[in-house]
Amino acid sequence: DAGVIQSPRHEVTEMGQEVTLRCKPISGHNSLFWYRQTMMRGLELLIYFNNNVPIDDSGMPEDRFSAKMPNASFSTLKIQPSEPRDSAVYFCASSLELARDTQYFGPGTRLTVL
Amino acid sequence: AQTVTQSQPEMSVQEAETVTLSCTYDTSESDYYLFWYKQPPSRQMILVIRQEAYKQQNATENRFSVNFQKAAKSFSLKISDSQLGDAAMYFCAYRSSYGGATNKLIFGTGTLLAVQP
């Protein structure tokens, strides 16, 4: 079975540009999570969805960040406008159910904002 | 709020030897899950092992096993017969079982494991 798929794997952009990260969860999984990993802050949850509905976005750093899940097999994380401090690895993870289940991670997207 | 602490930033082990990575956590909850994830240079976060707090028996997965001490809030990972492919950053993580806003994984800062041939 395919795991969590993320694209692109690497993204280099200039400050002020819009960035869109994409995620396809494991088929049949009902919950989807977006994490960010930086040297300074480690791994932190940005937002998660259950049955395509955003449940908790308290980890989204500011209004420049937005996330959508239009259907069960696709989610996007958008940063507009991007800033150098947004440079990080962004992970998407999915789980079968919201509570009581293991989260499986995608390969991550390494974002560099110049 | 729950916290996870990994006090060993780096560890080293000889190939075929055994190594133990430490993890402690703080919580007031009685039901939760603990995980060890491995992150090799490829950056992929790979689940190594999972432990449910209500289970007294320590989880094992092939060469990987845990020592779960609930009263002490300790959750160490033992890697037996270490292989070169075990070299990676290892993260300990906590997750509440109560759902709602507590569904996020809370990660420790990681332990970088080097395996010497």
mmCIF file of C-alpha atoms in Angstrom:
data_model
loop_
_atom_site.group_PDB
_atom_site.id
_atom_site.type_symbol
_atom_site.label_atom_id
_atom_site.label_comp_id
_atom_site.label_asym_id
_atom_site.label_seq_id
_atom_site.Cartn_x
_atom_site.Cartn_y
_atom_site.Cartn_z
ATOM 1 C CA ASP A 1 0.000 0.000 0.000
ATOM 2 C CA ALA A 2 1.150 3.513 -0.726
ATOM 3 C CA GLY A 3 2.056 5.589 2.280
ATOM 4 C CA VAL A 4 1.390 9.275 2.783
ATOM 5 C CA ILE A 5 2.435 11.168 -0.334
ATOM 6 C CA GLN A 6 3.714 14.725 -0.225
ATOM 7 C CA SER A 7 4.719 17.085 -2.990
ATOM 8 C CA PRO A 8 6.958 18.755 -3.759
ATOM 9 C CA ARG A 9 9.836 17.145 -1.856
ATOM 10 C CA HIS A 10 11.860 20.334 -2.098
ATOM 11 C CA GLU A 11 10.727 23.888 -2.643
ATOM 12 C CA VAL A 12 12.905 26.960 -2.951
ATOM 13 C CA THR A 13 11.168 30.284 -3.279
ATOM 14 C CA GLU A 14 11.738 33.940 -2.709
ATOM 15 C CA MET A 15 10.311 35.977 0.114
ATOM 16 C CA GLY A 16 6.834 37.237 -0.652
ATOM 17 C CA GLN A 17 5.906 34.397 -2.971
ATOM 18 C CA GLU A 18 2.988 32.053 -2.406
ATOM 19 C CA VAL A 19 3.871 28.468 -1.522
ATOM 20 C CA THR A 20 1.510 25.498 -1.696
ATOM 21 C CA LEU A 21 2.371 22.154 -0.174
ATOM 22 C CA ARG A 22 0.325 19.093 -1.028
ATOM 23 C CA CYS A 23 -0.535 15.888 0.766
ATOM 24 C CA LYS A 24 -2.347 12.685 -0.084
ATOM 25 C CA PRO A 25 -3.154 10.631 3.018
ATOM 26 C CA ILE A 26 -3.212 6.868 3.185
ATOM 27 C CA SER A 27 -6.392 5.588 1.602
ATOM 28 C CA GLY A 28 -9.099 4.995 4.193
ATOM 29 C CA HIS A 29 -7.517 7.200 6.835
ATOM 30 C CA ASN A 30 -9.932 9.712 8.311
ATOM 31 C CA SER A 31 -7.535 12.074 10.056
ATOM 32 C CA LEU A 32 -4.807 14.243 8.602
ATOM 33 C CA PHE A 33 -2.158 16.259 10.395
ATOM 34 C CA TRP A 34 0.295 18.949 9.270
ATOM 35 C CA TYR A 35 3.534 19.281 11.277
ATOM 36 C CA ARG A 36 6.522 21.577 10.918
ATOM 37 C CA GLN A 37 10.081 20.700 11.923
ATOM 38 C CA THR A 38 12.727 23.316 12.620
ATOM 39 C CA MET A 39 15.988 23.226 14.514
ATOM 40 C CA MET A 40 14.771 25.833 16.962
ATOM 41 C CA ARG A 41 11.302 24.483 17.732
ATOM 42 C CA GLY A 42 11.557 20.798 16.839
ATOM 43 C CA LEU A 43 8.391 19.111 15.595
ATOM 44 C CA GLU A 44 5.183 21.021 16.140
ATOM 45 C CA LEU A 45 1.616 20.434 15.036
ATOM 46 C CA LEU A 46 0.145 23.135 12.825
ATOM 47 C CA ILE A 47 -3.372 21.861 12.124
ATOM 48 C CA TYR A 48 -5.342 18.663 11.871
ATOM 49 C CA PHE A 49 -8.493 17.500 10.118
ATOM 50 C CA ASN A 50 -10.989 14.781 10.860
ATOM 51 C CA ASN A 51 -13.294 13.641 8.051
ATOM 52 C CA ASN A 52 -12.081 16.631 6.002
ATOM 53 C CA VAL A 53 -13.098 19.125 8.703
ATOM 54 C CA PRO A 54 -10.438 21.249 10.449
ATOM 55 C CA ILE A 55 -10.538 20.417 14.145
ATOM 56 C CA ASP A 56 -7.687 22.372 15.677
ATOM 57 C CA ASP A 57 -5.654 25.059 13.936
ATOM 58 C CA SER A 58 -4.189 26.599 17.059
ATOM 59 C CA GLY A 59 -0.700 25.679 15.926
ATOM 60 C CA MET A 60 -0.875 27.713 12.724
ATOM 61 C CA PRO A 61 1.675 30.453 13.334
ATOM 62 C CA GLU A 62 -0.178 33.349 11.727
ATOM 63 C CA ASP A 63 -2.713 34.362 9.134
ATOM 64 C CA ARG A 64 -0.222 33.843 6.348
ATOM 65 C CA PHE A 65 -0.761 30.116 6.802
ATOM 66 C CA SER A 66 -3.906 28.359 5.643
ATOM 67 C CA ALA A 67 -4.844 24.734 5.104
ATOM 68 C CA LYS A 68 -7.647 22.996 3.282
ATOM 69 C CA MET A 69 -8.899 19.481 2.811
ATOM 70 C CA PRO A 70 -11.434 19.530 -0.034
ATOM 71 C CA ASN A 71 -11.825 15.746 -0.035
ATOM 72 C CA ALA A 72 -10.647 12.653 1.787
ATOM 73 C CA SER A 73 -7.641 12.129 -0.450
ATOM 74 C CA PHE A 74 -6.107 15.585 -0.687
ATOM 75 C CA SER A 75 -4.952 18.432 1.520
ATOM 76 C CA THR A 76 -2.978 21.616 0.957
ATOM 77 C CA LEU A 77 -0.985 23.899 3.211
ATOM 78 C CA LYS A 78 -0.527 27.362 1.781
ATOM 79 C CA ILE A 79 1.787 30.149 2.899
ATOM 80 C CA GLN A 80 1.099 33.585 1.449
ATOM 81 C CA PRO A 81 3.268 35.620 1.532
ATOM 82 C CA SER A 82 6.214 33.448 2.484
ATOM 83 C CA GLU A 83 9.031 34.682 4.727
ATOM 84 C CA PRO A 84 12.551 33.340 5.402
ATOM 85 C CA ARG A 85 11.500 32.224 8.903
ATOM 86 C CA ASP A 86 9.034 29.816 7.286
ATOM 87 C CA SER A 87 11.970 27.726 6.070
ATOM 88 C CA ALA A 88 11.487 24.271 7.573
ATOM 89 C CA VAL A 89 10.507 20.706 6.788
ATOM 90 C CA TYR A 90 6.747 20.315 6.609
ATOM 91 C CA PHE A 91 5.298 16.886 7.294
ATOM 92 C CA CYS A 92 1.871 15.534 6.611
ATOM 93 C CA ALA A 93 0.644 12.548 8.614
ATOM 94 C CA SER A 94 -2.544 10.511 8.566
ATOM 95 C CA SER A 95 -4.243 8.068 10.883
ATOM 96 C CA LEU A 96 -7.168 5.702 10.584
ATOM 97 C CA GLU A 97 -9.079 7.383 13.364
ATOM 98 C CA LEU A 98 -8.604 10.603 15.264
ATOM 99 C CA ALA A 99 -7.978 9.192 18.675
ATOM 100 C CA ARG A 100 -6.317 5.920 19.589
ATOM 101 C CA ASP A 101 -4.478 5.398 16.352
ATOM 102 C CA THR A 102 -0.946 5.699 15.080
ATOM 103 C CA GLN A 103 -0.023 8.595 12.837
ATOM 104 C CA TYR A 104 1.941 7.686 9.728
ATOM 105 C CA PHE A 105 4.136 10.365 8.246
ATOM 106 C CA GLY A 106 4.888 11.367 4.687
ATOM 107 C CA PRO A 107 8.438 12.039 3.483
ATOM 108 C CA GLY A 108 8.159 15.756 4.166
ATOM 109 C CA THR A 109 8.669 18.873 2.069
ATOM 110 C CA ARG A 110 11.820 20.871 2.673
ATOM 111 C CA LEU A 111 10.918 24.520 2.160
ATOM 112 C CA THR A 112 13.568 27.189 1.741
ATOM 113 C CA VAL A 113 12.483 30.810 1.537
ATOM 114 C CA LEU A 114 15.247 33.126 0.367
ATOM 115 C CA ALA B 1 0.489 20.387 29.625
ATOM 116 C CA GLN B 2 2.306 17.253 28.643
ATOM 117 C CA THR B 3 6.033 17.313 28.000
ATOM 118 C CA VAL B 4 8.513 14.810 26.628
ATOM 119 C CA THR B 5 12.198 14.910 27.518
ATOM 120 C CA GLN B 6 15.076 13.146 25.811
ATOM 121 C CA SER B 7 18.195 13.905 27.805
ATOM 122 C CA GLN B 8 20.694 12.301 25.433
ATOM 123 C CA PRO B 9 21.309 14.526 22.396
ATOM 124 C CA GLU B 10 23.713 11.975 20.897
ATOM 125 C CA MET B 11 24.537 8.323 21.402
ATOM 126 C CA SER B 12 26.960 5.938 19.767
ATOM 127 C CA VAL B 13 26.961 2.155 19.547
ATOM 128 C CA GLN B 14 29.135 -0.477 17.930
ATOM 129 C CA GLU B 15 27.582 -2.597 15.255
ATOM 130 C CA ALA B 16 25.969 -5.759 16.736
ATOM 131 C CA GLU B 17 25.913 -4.240 20.233
ATOM 132 C CA THR B 18 22.922 -3.087 22.262
ATOM 133 C CA VAL B 19 22.008 0.508 23.004
ATOM 134 C CA THR B 20 19.284 2.102 25.124
ATOM 135 C CA LEU B 21 17.781 5.503 24.418
ATOM 136 C CA SER B 22 16.095 7.313 27.283
ATOM 137 C CA CYS B 23 12.809 9.188 27.357
ATOM 138 C CA THR B 24 10.806 10.645 30.209
ATOM 139 C CA TYR B 25 7.473 12.399 30.050
ATOM 140 C CA ASP B 26 5.153 14.350 32.238
ATOM 141 C CA THR B 27 1.387 13.998 32.234
ATOM 142 C CA SER B 28 -1.534 13.946 34.611
ATOM 143 C CA GLU B 29 -3.504 11.599 32.358
ATOM 144 C CA SER B 30 -3.826 7.895 33.011
ATOM 145 C CA ASP B 31 -4.519 6.722 29.474
ATOM 146 C CA TYR B 32 -2.204 7.667 26.640
ATOM 147 C CA TYR B 33 0.107 6.345 23.944
ATOM 148 C CA LEU B 34 3.857 6.504 23.638
ATOM 149 C CA PHE B 35 5.829 6.140 20.441
ATOM 150 C CA TRP B 36 9.349 5.967 19.150
ATOM 151 C CA TYR B 37 9.881 7.357 15.670
ATOM 152 C CA LYS B 38 13.072 7.076 13.657
ATOM 153 C CA GLN B 39 14.201 9.816 11.282
ATOM 154 C CA PRO B 40 17.101 8.764 9.015
ATOM 155 C CA PRO B 41 18.942 11.278 6.823
ATOM 156 C CA SER B 42 16.166 10.913 4.257
ATOM 157 C CA ARG B 43 13.979 12.870 6.745
ATOM 158 C CA GLN B 44 11.188 10.307 6.625
ATOM 159 C CA MET B 45 9.554 9.824 10.032
ATOM 160 C CA ILE B 46 9.245 6.083 10.530
ATOM 161 C CA LEU B 47 7.281 4.499 13.351
ATOM 162 C CA VAL B 48 9.506 2.142 15.321
ATOM 163 C CA ILE B 49 7.288 1.039 18.175
ATOM 164 C CA ARG B 50 4.123 1.982 20.035
ATOM 165 C CA GLN B 51 3.038 1.419 23.633
ATOM 166 C CA GLU B 52 -0.416 1.806 25.135
ATOM 167 C CA ALA B 53 -0.255 3.070 28.703
ATOM 168 C CA TYR B 54 -2.925 0.651 29.926
ATOM 169 C CA LYS B 55 -0.816 -2.324 28.881
ATOM 170 C CA GLN B 56 1.697 -3.484 31.438
ATOM 171 C CA GLN B 57 3.570 -5.632 28.953
ATOM 172 C CA ASN B 58 6.414 -3.876 27.199
ATOM 173 C CA ALA B 59 6.065 -3.604 23.426
ATOM 174 C CA THR B 60 8.577 -5.349 21.172
ATOM 175 C CA GLU B 61 9.217 -5.216 17.433
ATOM 176 C CA ASN B 62 11.981 -7.535 16.306
ATOM 177 C CA ARG B 63 15.240 -5.983 17.554
ATOM 178 C CA PHE B 64 13.444 -3.042 19.159
ATOM 179 C CA SER B 65 11.903 -3.185 22.598
ATOM 180 C CA VAL B 66 10.821 -0.692 25.220
ATOM 181 C CA ASN B 67 11.062 -0.487 28.970
ATOM 182 C CA PHE B 68 7.859 1.264 30.005
ATOM 183 C CA GLN B 69 7.760 2.364 33.634
ATOM 184 C CA LYS B 70 4.417 4.119 34.091
ATOM 185 C CA ALA B 71 4.909 5.194 37.683
ATOM 186 C CA ALA B 72 8.299 6.664 36.876
ATOM 187 C CA LYS B 73 6.987 8.117 33.571
ATOM 188 C CA SER B 74 9.870 6.571 31.715
ATOM 189 C CA PHE B 75 9.851 5.035 28.244
ATOM 190 C CA SER B 76 13.249 3.857 27.020
ATOM 191 C CA LEU B 77 14.018 2.184 23.700
ATOM 192 C CA LYS B 78 16.428 -0.727 23.487
ATOM 193 C CA ILE B 79 17.969 -1.616 20.146
ATOM 194 C CA SER B 80 19.592 -5.030 20.094
ATOM 195 C CA ASP B 81 22.132 -6.257 17.545
ATOM 196 C CA SER B 82 22.546 -2.728 16.191
ATOM 197 C CA GLN B 83 22.914 -2.381 12.453
ATOM 198 C CA LEU B 84 24.364 0.394 10.321
ATOM 199 C CA GLY B 85 20.873 1.135 9.069
ATOM 200 C CA ASP B 86 19.777 2.000 12.612
ATOM 201 C CA ALA B 87 21.787 5.209 12.467
ATOM 202 C CA ALA B 88 19.228 8.006 12.661
ATOM 203 C CA MET B 89 17.583 10.578 14.875
ATOM 204 C CA TYR B 90 15.158 8.922 17.268
ATOM 205 C CA PHE B 91 12.174 10.813 18.640
ATOM 206 C CA CYS B 92 10.072 9.841 21.608
ATOM 207 C CA ALA B 93 6.465 11.037 21.362
ATOM 208 C CA TYR B 94 3.375 11.202 23.550
ATOM 209 C CA ARG B 95 -0.253 11.280 22.541
ATOM 210 C CA SER B 96 -3.314 11.534 24.719
ATOM 211 C CA SER B 97 -6.028 8.974 24.155
ATOM 212 C CA TYR B 98 -8.823 11.354 25.043
ATOM 213 C CA GLY B 99 -9.205 12.983 21.644
ATOM 214 C CA GLY B 100 -10.281 16.535 20.970
ATOM 215 C CA ALA B 101 -7.543 19.118 21.013
ATOM 216 C CA THR B 102 -5.139 16.611 22.490
ATOM 217 C CA ASN B 103 -4.737 14.528 19.360
ATOM 218 C CA LYS B 104 -1.393 15.986 18.504
ATOM 219 C CA LEU B 105 1.826 14.116 19.007
ATOM 220 C CA ILE B 106 4.133 15.805 21.505
ATOM 221 C CA PHE B 107 7.719 15.113 20.561
ATOM 222 C CA GLY B 108 10.957 15.129 22.481
ATOM 223 C CA THR B 109 13.996 16.886 21.069
ATOM 224 C CA GLY B 110 15.481 13.704 19.678
ATOM 225 C CA THR B 111 18.561 11.534 20.159
ATOM 226 C CA LEU B 112 21.019 11.209 17.295
ATOM 227 C CA LEU B 113 22.267 7.627 17.170
ATOM 228 C CA ALA B 114 25.519 6.788 15.408
ATOM 229 C CA VAL B 115 26.393 3.168 14.654
ATOM 230 C CA GLN B 116 30.108 2.420 14.389
ATOM 231 C CA PRO B 117 31.201 -0.432 12.116
#
